[in-house]
mmCIF file of C-alpha atoms in Angstrom:
data_model
loop_
_atom_site.group_PDB
_atom_site.id
_atom_site.type_symbol
_atom_site.label_atom_id
_atom_site.label_comp_id
_atom_site.label_asym_id
_atom_site.label_seq_id
_atom_site.Cartn_x
_atom_site.Cartn_y
_atom_site.Cartn_z
ATOM 1 C CA MET R 1082 -15.849 -21.539 -11.695
ATOM 2 C CA SER R 1083 -19.173 -20.121 -12.728
ATOM 3 C CA THR R 1084 -20.128 -18.789 -16.144
ATOM 4 C CA PRO R 1085 -22.202 -15.709 -16.957
ATOM 5 C CA SER R 1086 -25.312 -17.905 -17.090
ATOM 6 C CA ARG R 1087 -25.130 -18.087 -13.291
ATOM 7 C CA SER R 1088 -28.446 -17.076 -11.789
ATOM 8 C CA SER R 1089 -28.780 -13.577 -10.419
ATOM 9 C CA THR R 1090 -30.506 -15.059 -7.376
ATOM 10 C CA ALA R 1091 -27.331 -16.887 -6.389
ATOM 11 C CA SER R 1092 -25.291 -13.684 -6.832
ATOM 12 C CA ARG R 1093 -27.766 -11.717 -4.698
ATOM 13 C CA ALA R 1094 -27.567 -14.391 -2.016
ATOM 14 C CA ARG R 1095 -23.784 -14.140 -2.025
ATOM 15 C CA CYS R 1096 -23.992 -10.339 -1.752
ATOM 16 C CA TYR R 1097 -26.181 -10.771 1.299
ATOM 17 C CA ARG R 1098 -23.876 -13.414 2.765
ATOM 18 C CA ALA R 1099 -20.828 -11.269 1.988
ATOM 19 C CA ARG R 1100 -21.116 -9.934 5.513
ATOM 20 C CA VAL R 1101 -20.391 -13.248 7.232
ATOM 21 C CA ALA R 1102 -16.966 -14.194 8.529
ATOM 22 C CA LEU R 1103 -16.826 -17.589 6.814
ATOM 23 C CA PHE R 1104 -17.263 -16.430 3.237
ATOM 24 C CA PHE R 1105 -14.389 -18.625 2.036
ATOM 25 C CA ASP R 1106 -16.317 -21.675 3.242
ATOM 26 C CA LEU R 1107 -19.372 -20.453 1.346
ATOM 27 C CA ILE R 1108 -17.529 -20.054 -1.959
ATOM 28 C CA SER R 1109 -14.967 -22.870 -1.682
ATOM 29 C CA ALA R 1110 -16.931 -25.318 -3.835
ATOM 30 C CA ASN R 1111 -17.984 -22.814 -6.495
ATOM 31 C CA PRO R 1112 -16.265 -19.397 -6.504
ATOM 32 C CA ASP R 1113 -17.485 -16.982 -9.128
ATOM 33 C CA LEU R 1114 -16.200 -13.928 -10.906
ATOM 34 C CA TRP R 1115 -19.622 -12.914 -12.184
ATOM 35 C CA GLY R 1116 -20.840 -11.292 -8.953
ATOM 36 C CA PRO R 1117 -17.599 -9.387 -8.272
ATOM 37 C CA PHE R 1118 -17.500 -8.128 -11.877
ATOM 38 C CA TRP R 1119 -21.047 -6.760 -11.688
ATOM 39 C CA ILE R 1120 -20.588 -5.311 -8.209
ATOM 40 C CA SER R 1121 -17.437 -3.522 -9.359
ATOM 41 C CA THR R 1122 -19.017 -2.286 -12.581
ATOM 42 C CA THR R 1123 -22.153 -1.101 -10.773
ATOM 43 C CA LEU R 1124 -20.014 0.703 -8.216
ATOM 44 C CA ILE R 1125 -17.975 2.424 -10.931
ATOM 45 C CA PHE R 1126 -21.073 3.835 -12.600
ATOM 46 C CA ALA R 1127 -22.789 4.614 -9.281
ATOM 47 C CA MET R 1128 -19.780 6.580 -8.049
ATOM 48 C CA ALA R 1129 -19.368 8.485 -11.312
ATOM 49 C CA ILE R 1130 -23.071 9.338 -11.552
ATOM 50 C CA THR R 1131 -23.627 10.232 -7.905
ATOM 51 C CA GLY R 1132 -20.340 12.136 -7.728
ATOM 52 C CA ASN R 1133 -21.397 14.312 -10.636
ATOM 53 C CA LEU R 1134 -24.945 14.632 -9.321
ATOM 54 C CA ALA R 1135 -23.718 15.863 -5.940
ATOM 55 C CA SER R 1136 -21.286 18.223 -7.665
ATOM 56 C CA TYR R 1137 -24.192 19.624 -9.668
ATOM 57 C CA TYR R 1138 -26.275 20.188 -6.532
ATOM 58 C CA ALA R 1139 -23.322 21.883 -4.796
ATOM 59 C CA TYR R 1140 -22.524 24.140 -7.793
ATOM 60 C CA LYS R 1141 -23.032 27.832 -6.977
ATOM 61 C CA GLY R 1142 -21.582 29.449 -10.121
ATOM 62 C CA PRO R 1143 -23.379 31.076 -13.031
ATOM 63 C CA GLN R 1144 -26.338 29.351 -14.657
ATOM 64 C CA GLY R 1145 -25.184 26.832 -17.261
ATOM 65 C CA GLY R 1146 -21.571 26.882 -16.057
ATOM 66 C CA TRP R 1147 -21.529 23.399 -14.513
ATOM 67 C CA THR R 1148 -20.169 20.564 -16.650
ATOM 68 C CA TYR R 1149 -20.155 16.817 -16.223
ATOM 69 C CA ASN R 1150 -16.751 15.449 -15.149
ATOM 70 C CA PHE R 1151 -16.083 12.382 -17.326
ATOM 71 C CA ASN R 1152 -12.734 11.902 -15.598
ATOM 72 C CA GLN R 1153 -14.596 10.528 -12.573
ATOM 73 C CA LEU R 1154 -15.753 7.538 -14.611
ATOM 74 C CA THR R 1155 -12.217 6.812 -15.775
ATOM 75 C CA LEU R 1156 -10.780 7.280 -12.291
ATOM 76 C CA ALA R 1157 -13.479 5.100 -10.707
ATOM 77 C CA GLY R 1158 -12.841 2.350 -13.262
ATOM 78 C CA THR R 1159 -9.098 2.471 -12.707
ATOM 79 C CA VAL R 1160 -9.299 2.488 -8.906
ATOM 80 C CA ILE R 1161 -11.997 -0.164 -8.534
ATOM 81 C CA TYR R 1162 -10.823 -2.611 -11.189
ATOM 82 C CA SER R 1163 -7.261 -2.288 -9.844
ATOM 83 C CA TYR R 1164 -8.525 -2.976 -6.328
ATOM 84 C CA VAL R 1165 -10.406 -6.066 -7.509
ATOM 85 C CA THR R 1166 -7.686 -7.478 -9.789
ATOM 86 C CA LEU R 1167 -4.190 -6.199 -9.021
ATOM 87 C CA LEU R 1168 -4.481 -6.171 -5.240
ATOM 88 C CA PRO R 1169 -5.771 -9.771 -5.074
ATOM 89 C CA LEU R 1170 -2.946 -10.796 -7.397
ATOM 90 C CA LEU R 1171 -0.366 -9.190 -5.092
ATOM 91 C CA LEU R 1172 -2.006 -10.814 -2.080
ATOM 92 C CA TRP R 1173 -2.049 -14.198 -3.806
ATOM 93 C CA LEU R 1174 1.673 -13.866 -4.558
ATOM 94 C CA GLY R 1175 2.318 -12.905 -0.932
ATOM 95 C CA LEU R 1176 0.333 -15.894 0.312
ATOM 96 C CA ARG R 1177 2.300 -18.184 -2.008
ATOM 97 C CA TYR R 1178 5.539 -16.721 -0.680
ATOM 98 C CA TYR R 1179 4.439 -17.481 2.886
ATOM 99 C CA GLN R 1180 3.117 -20.894 1.776
ATOM 100 C CA ALA R 1181 -0.454 -20.069 2.767
ATOM 101 C CA GLN R 1182 -2.176 -21.353 -0.367
ATOM 102 C CA LYS R 1183 -5.416 -19.796 -1.511
ATOM 103 C CA ARG R 1184 -6.805 -19.865 -5.033
ATOM 104 C CA LEU R 1185 -6.578 -16.572 -6.906
ATOM 105 C CA VAL R 1186 -10.229 -16.846 -7.939
ATOM 106 C CA ASP R 1187 -11.245 -17.077 -4.238
ATOM 107 C CA ILE R 1188 -9.310 -13.903 -3.428
ATOM 108 C CA ILE R 1189 -10.753 -11.995 -6.395
ATOM 109 C CA CYS R 1190 -14.220 -13.211 -5.414
ATOM 110 C CA ILE R 1191 -13.963 -11.954 -1.826
ATOM 111 C CA TYR R 1192 -12.462 -8.615 -2.869
ATOM 112 C CA GLY R 1193 -15.291 -8.089 -5.357
ATOM 113 C CA TYR R 1194 -18.036 -8.892 -2.881
ATOM 114 C CA THR R 1195 -16.327 -6.667 -0.301
ATOM 115 C CA LEU R 1196 -17.176 -3.639 -2.434
ATOM 116 C CA GLY R 1197 -20.921 -4.365 -2.407
ATOM 117 C CA ILE R 1198 -21.554 -2.098 0.592
ATOM 118 C CA PHE R 1199 -20.227 0.919 -1.294
ATOM 119 C CA VAL R 1200 -23.021 0.925 -3.896
ATOM 120 C CA PRO R 1201 -25.641 2.206 -1.405
ATOM 121 C CA VAL R 1202 -22.976 4.337 0.301
ATOM 122 C CA SER R 1203 -22.247 6.119 -2.994
ATOM 123 C CA VAL R 1204 -25.950 6.859 -3.503
ATOM 124 C CA LEU R 1205 -26.339 8.200 0.049
ATOM 125 C CA CYS R 1206 -23.248 10.390 -0.346
ATOM 126 C CA VAL R 1207 -25.279 12.650 -2.652
ATOM 127 C CA LEU R 1208 -26.822 14.116 0.506
ATOM 128 C CA PRO R 1209 -25.337 17.573 1.184
ATOM 129 C CA SER R 1210 -23.662 16.909 4.528
ATOM 130 C CA GLU R 1211 -19.886 16.557 4.749
ATOM 131 C CA PHE R 1212 -20.154 14.935 8.195
ATOM 132 C CA LEU R 1213 -22.677 12.393 6.882
ATOM 133 C CA ARG R 1214 -20.425 11.574 3.913
ATOM 134 C CA TRP R 1215 -17.438 10.927 6.186
ATOM 135 C CA LEU R 1216 -19.637 8.825 8.447
ATOM 136 C CA LEU R 1217 -21.029 6.780 5.546
ATOM 137 C CA VAL R 1218 -17.587 6.130 4.054
ATOM 138 C CA PHE R 1219 -16.226 5.212 7.488
ATOM 139 C CA VAL R 1220 -19.113 2.832 8.303
ATOM 140 C CA GLY R 1221 -19.030 1.244 4.833
ATOM 141 C CA GLY R 1222 -15.259 0.888 5.092
ATOM 142 C CA ALA R 1223 -15.495 -0.630 8.564
ATOM 143 C CA ILE R 1224 -18.091 -3.181 7.471
ATOM 144 C CA SER R 1225 -16.182 -4.197 4.355
ATOM 145 C CA GLY R 1226 -12.822 -4.134 6.150
ATOM 146 C CA ILE R 1227 -14.024 -6.315 9.021
ATOM 147 C CA PHE R 1228 -15.534 -8.755 6.539
ATOM 148 C CA LEU R 1229 -12.332 -8.929 4.490
ATOM 149 C CA LEU R 1230 -9.880 -9.132 7.391
ATOM 150 C CA SER R 1231 -11.919 -11.589 9.469
ATOM 151 C CA ASN R 1232 -12.169 -14.007 6.544
ATOM 152 C CA PHE R 1233 -8.449 -13.832 5.872
ATOM 153 C CA HIS R 1234 -7.620 -14.056 9.576
ATOM 154 C CA ALA R 1235 -9.575 -17.300 9.790
ATOM 155 C CA HIS R 1236 -7.716 -18.648 6.744
ATOM 156 C CA LEU R 1237 -4.312 -17.548 8.039
ATOM 157 C CA SER R 1238 -5.008 -19.084 11.443
ATOM 158 C CA ASP R 1239 -5.393 -22.429 9.688
ATOM 159 C CA CYS R 1240 -2.216 -21.893 7.637
ATOM 160 C CA PHE R 1241 -0.008 -20.553 10.431
ATOM 161 C CA PRO R 1242 -0.618 -22.358 13.728
ATOM 162 C CA TYR R 1243 0.123 -20.029 16.630
ATOM 163 C CA GLY R 1244 2.755 -22.444 17.948
ATOM 164 C CA GLU R 1245 4.860 -21.705 14.870
ATOM 165 C CA GLY R 1246 7.607 -19.149 15.494
ATOM 166 C CA ASP R 1247 6.818 -16.719 12.673
ATOM 167 C CA ALA R 1248 3.050 -17.262 12.643
ATOM 168 C CA LYS R 1249 2.128 -13.989 14.297
ATOM 169 C CA ARG R 1250 4.583 -11.951 12.207
ATOM 170 C CA LYS R 1251 3.287 -13.466 8.954
ATOM 171 C CA THR R 1252 -0.339 -12.921 9.925
ATOM 172 C CA VAL R 1253 0.237 -9.324 11.025
ATOM 173 C CA THR R 1254 2.234 -8.553 7.872
ATOM 174 C CA ILE R 1255 -0.462 -9.854 5.544
ATOM 175 C CA LEU R 1256 -3.452 -8.447 7.420
ATOM 176 C CA GLY R 1257 -1.664 -5.133 8.043
ATOM 177 C CA GLY R 1258 -0.937 -4.735 4.332
ATOM 178 C CA MET R 1259 -4.540 -5.547 3.476
ATOM 179 C CA ALA R 1260 -5.824 -3.036 6.053
ATOM 180 C CA ALA R 1261 -3.469 -0.335 4.770
ATOM 181 C CA PHE R 1262 -4.638 -0.765 1.158
ATOM 182 C CA HIS R 1263 -8.258 -0.760 2.334
ATOM 183 C CA ILE R 1264 -7.750 2.524 4.203
ATOM 184 C CA VAL R 1265 -6.097 4.055 1.131
ATOM 185 C CA LEU R 1266 -9.121 2.961 -0.907
ATOM 186 C CA LEU R 1267 -11.485 4.658 1.557
ATOM 187 C CA PHE R 1268 -9.582 7.941 1.368
ATOM 188 C CA LEU R 1269 -9.514 7.723 -2.428
ATOM 189 C CA PHE R 1270 -13.279 7.208 -2.404
ATOM 190 C CA LYS R 1271 -13.871 10.130 -0.058
ATOM 191 C CA ILE R 1272 -11.458 12.622 -1.603
ATOM 192 C CA SER R 1273 -12.002 11.755 -5.268
ATOM 193 C CA PHE R 1274 -15.726 10.982 -5.403
ATOM 194 C CA PHE R 1275 -17.496 12.119 -2.245
ATOM 195 C CA HIS R 1276 -15.901 15.538 -1.739
ATOM 196 C CA TYR R 1277 -17.844 18.461 -3.150
ATOM 197 C CA LYS R 1278 -17.161 22.159 -2.944
#
């Protein structure tokens, strides 16, 4: 596992490569928690800042009546850090139950890098178009979801050969749960941070 002295160049390269379907192969020798931590932290602040900025631009009340919503920072931190820590832990426990071993650090790593696409999405969601915001969240969610599910599908295909009786049920259960949580995350992003009156 890498330490904070890890070069930022290597983290940037992993962010770029976080869109390939064999990410587990890329990180297997040296998974890190540094990149996912900074991606998550950057996203938390980006969502809180851009959410408030867009709210300010959309405000139509009396002059001086708009106030910064600090609750967005707390909510963003709770949602994103939970998504990057608790959800991988649940998935890791589920994989252990099904005897499809994967290191917890690998799962946390992929979940952290999955969120990288939402940093530019959050900045673009300042634009005053509800249709564009839905489109951006949908496209960002599709890119990150395909990346996440395709990597786990490849891993599960190795763990559960299709000749095995329960292989398809196990794979669908795990991937379906992951997809459901990812969709919930997208709606939380859209409703809580990218929805302005």
